[in-house]
Short mmCIF file of C-alpha atoms in Angstrom, two decimals:
data_model
loop_
_atom_site.label_atom_id
_atom_site.label_comp_id
_atom_site.label_asym_id
_atom_site.label_seq_id
_atom_site.Cartn_x
_atom_site.Cartn_y
_atom_site.Cartn_z
CA UNK A 248 -17.46 -60.24 8.52
CA UNK A 249 -17.93 -56.63 7.18
CA UNK A 250 -14.41 -56.62 5.54
CA UNK A 251 -15.17 -59.90 3.78
CA UNK A 252 -18.48 -58.61 2.70
CA UNK A 253 -16.95 -55.45 1.30
CA UNK A 254 -14.21 -57.48 -0.51
CA UNK A 255 -17.08 -59.54 -2.11
CA UNK A 256 -18.93 -56.40 -3.27
CA UNK A 257 -15.74 -54.99 -4.63
CA UNK A 258 -14.98 -58.22 -6.53
CA UNK A 259 -18.52 -58.64 -7.86
CA UNK A 260 -19.00 -55.00 -8.96
CA UNK A 261 -15.39 -54.68 -10.22
CA UNK A 262 -15.43 -57.95 -12.21
CA UNK A 263 -18.63 -56.93 -13.80
CA UNK A 264 -16.80 -53.83 -15.05
CA UNK A 265 -13.84 -55.87 -16.18
CA UNK A 266 -16.11 -58.18 -18.08
CA UNK A 267 -18.03 -55.33 -19.81
CA UNK A 268 -14.57 -53.76 -20.59
CA UNK A 269 -13.25 -56.90 -22.17
CA UNK A 270 -16.49 -57.34 -24.31
CA UNK A 271 -16.03 -53.91 -25.72
CA UNK A 272 -12.27 -54.44 -26.35
CA UNK A 273 -12.60 -57.89 -27.77
CA UNK A 274 -15.90 -57.42 -29.74
CA UNK A 275 -16.63 -53.69 -30.11
CA UNK A 276 -19.50 -54.56 -32.44
CA UNK A 277 -21.37 -56.24 -29.59
CA UNK A 278 -20.85 -53.11 -27.33
CA UNK A 279 -22.02 -50.84 -30.21
CA UNK A 280 -25.11 -53.08 -30.52
CA UNK A 281 -25.87 -52.67 -26.84
CA UNK A 282 -25.48 -48.92 -27.14
CA UNK A 283 -27.68 -48.69 -30.15
CA UNK A 284 -30.37 -50.88 -28.63
CA UNK A 285 -30.60 -49.62 -24.98
CA UNK A 286 -28.78 -46.24 -25.03
CA UNK A 287 -30.15 -44.65 -28.19
CA UNK A 288 -26.95 -45.18 -30.14
CA UNK A 289 -24.97 -43.06 -27.55
CA UNK A 290 -21.21 -44.14 -27.87
CA UNK A 291 -21.89 -46.77 -30.62
CA UNK A 292 -18.76 -45.91 -32.71
CA UNK A 293 -15.92 -48.47 -32.71
CA UNK A 294 -13.45 -45.90 -31.40
CA UNK A 295 -15.68 -44.91 -28.45
CA UNK A 296 -16.22 -48.64 -27.79
CA UNK A 297 -12.46 -49.20 -27.49
CA UNK A 298 -11.94 -46.21 -25.22
CA UNK A 299 -14.85 -47.06 -23.08
CA UNK A 300 -13.73 -50.63 -22.85
CA UNK A 301 -10.31 -49.57 -21.56
CA UNK A 302 -12.04 -47.20 -19.04
CA UNK A 303 -14.36 -49.92 -17.80
CA UNK A 304 -11.52 -52.44 -17.54
CA UNK A 305 -9.27 -50.13 -15.53
CA UNK A 306 -12.00 -49.00 -13.22
CA UNK A 307 -12.95 -52.62 -12.64
CA UNK A 308 -9.42 -53.84 -11.86
CA UNK A 309 -8.83 -50.98 -9.48
CA UNK A 310 -12.09 -51.66 -7.73
CA UNK A 311 -11.34 -55.34 -7.38
CA UNK A 312 -7.92 -54.55 -5.84
CA UNK A 313 -9.31 -51.54 -3.76
CA UNK A 314 -6.78 -49.07 -5.09
CA UNK A 315 -7.58 -45.33 -5.41
CA UNK A 316 -11.01 -45.90 -4.01
CA UNK A 317 -11.62 -42.21 -3.28
CA UNK A 318 -11.58 -41.79 -7.15
CA UNK A 319 -12.45 -45.13 -8.50
CA UNK A 320 -15.70 -45.83 -6.45
CA UNK A 321 -17.36 -42.60 -7.57
CA UNK A 322 -16.48 -43.31 -11.11
CA UNK A 323 -17.89 -46.73 -10.81
CA UNK A 324 -21.01 -45.44 -9.17
CA UNK A 325 -21.42 -42.91 -12.04
CA UNK A 326 -21.05 -45.75 -14.63
CA UNK A 327 -23.40 -48.22 -12.83
CA UNK A 328 -26.06 -45.72 -11.53
CA UNK A 329 -26.19 -43.98 -14.96
CA UNK A 330 -26.50 -47.48 -16.60
CA UNK A 331 -29.38 -48.44 -14.35
CA UNK A 332 -31.25 -45.20 -14.74
CA UNK A 333 -30.97 -45.43 -18.52
CA UNK A 334 -32.76 -48.77 -18.54
CA UNK A 335 -35.40 -47.54 -15.89
CA UNK A 336 -38.35 -49.09 -17.85
CA UNK A 337 -36.85 -52.43 -17.62
CA UNK A 338 -36.21 -51.99 -13.85
CA UNK A 339 -39.83 -50.78 -13.19
CA UNK A 340 -41.44 -53.36 -15.38
CA UNK A 341 -39.21 -56.40 -15.64
CA UNK A 342 -41.99 -58.68 -16.60
CA UNK A 343 -43.42 -56.46 -19.31
CA UNK A 344 -46.87 -55.87 -17.56
CA UNK A 345 -47.36 -52.13 -18.10
CA UNK A 346 -44.45 -50.07 -19.33
CA UNK A 347 -43.06 -52.63 -21.86
CA UNK A 348 -44.49 -55.26 -24.17
CA UNK A 349 -44.03 -58.86 -22.97
CA UNK A 350 -41.67 -59.52 -25.90
CA UNK A 351 -39.44 -56.66 -25.13
CA UNK A 352 -39.12 -57.10 -21.34
CA UNK A 353 -35.77 -58.20 -19.99
CA UNK A 354 -35.89 -59.58 -16.43
CA UNK A 355 -31.94 -60.12 -16.60
CA UNK A 356 -31.61 -56.29 -16.43
CA UNK A 357 -33.30 -56.16 -12.84
CA UNK A 358 -30.00 -56.96 -11.07
CA UNK A 359 -28.66 -53.62 -12.39
CA UNK A 360 -30.48 -52.06 -9.51
CA UNK A 361 -28.52 -54.27 -7.04
CA UNK A 362 -25.10 -53.58 -8.68
CA UNK A 363 -25.84 -49.83 -8.54
CA UNK A 364 -26.73 -50.03 -4.90
CA UNK A 365 -23.68 -52.22 -4.18
CA UNK A 366 -21.38 -49.53 -5.49
CA UNK A 367 -23.02 -46.99 -3.33
CA UNK A 368 -22.50 -49.32 -0.32
CA UNK A 369 -18.86 -49.40 -1.17
CA UNK A 370 -18.66 -45.68 -1.07
CA UNK A 371 -20.65 -45.43 2.18
CA UNK A 372 -18.36 -48.01 3.89
CA UNK A 373 -15.13 -47.12 2.13
CA UNK A 374 -13.13 -46.30 5.23
CA UNK A 375 -14.10 -49.61 6.74
CA UNK A 376 -12.83 -51.78 3.92
CA UNK A 377 -9.91 -53.26 5.76
CA UNK A 378 -8.92 -55.72 3.01
CA UNK A 379 -8.36 -53.16 0.28
CA UNK A 380 -4.87 -52.46 -0.98
CA UNK A 381 -5.50 -48.82 -0.02
CA UNK A 382 -6.00 -49.80 3.55
CA UNK A 383 -3.03 -52.07 3.51
CA UNK A 384 -0.95 -49.03 2.18
CA UNK A 385 -2.21 -46.82 4.82
CA UNK A 386 -1.21 -49.32 7.56
CA UNK A 387 2.39 -49.14 6.16
#
């Protein structure tokens, strides 16, 4: 059961990265809009969006496959935890009751907390992920 749970966490967090990478690759303006609105314009240029899209896509694919986990999982954690921290107001006040105005609240951001925690679980149980390609390679 643990191996299947870790596989599902890898698939879920990795596919999220793949989707966001593809969004930035196929529609850099959308990624730039997100950067402008929620990250104070950090990385809003088209070139940065393309580079960031490639990075997200690669980290996501490698996560899903369970390859190079000692490097990829921490990279994914930095991306997802930093992303969650940057929208802290939305996490602390998803209904717009005290930090945000009702019209600017965004309940759909709340799962960012779960996704960030999921990537930390992947790191904590990395050596027990028997269904990863890294584990298969190690078994020979």
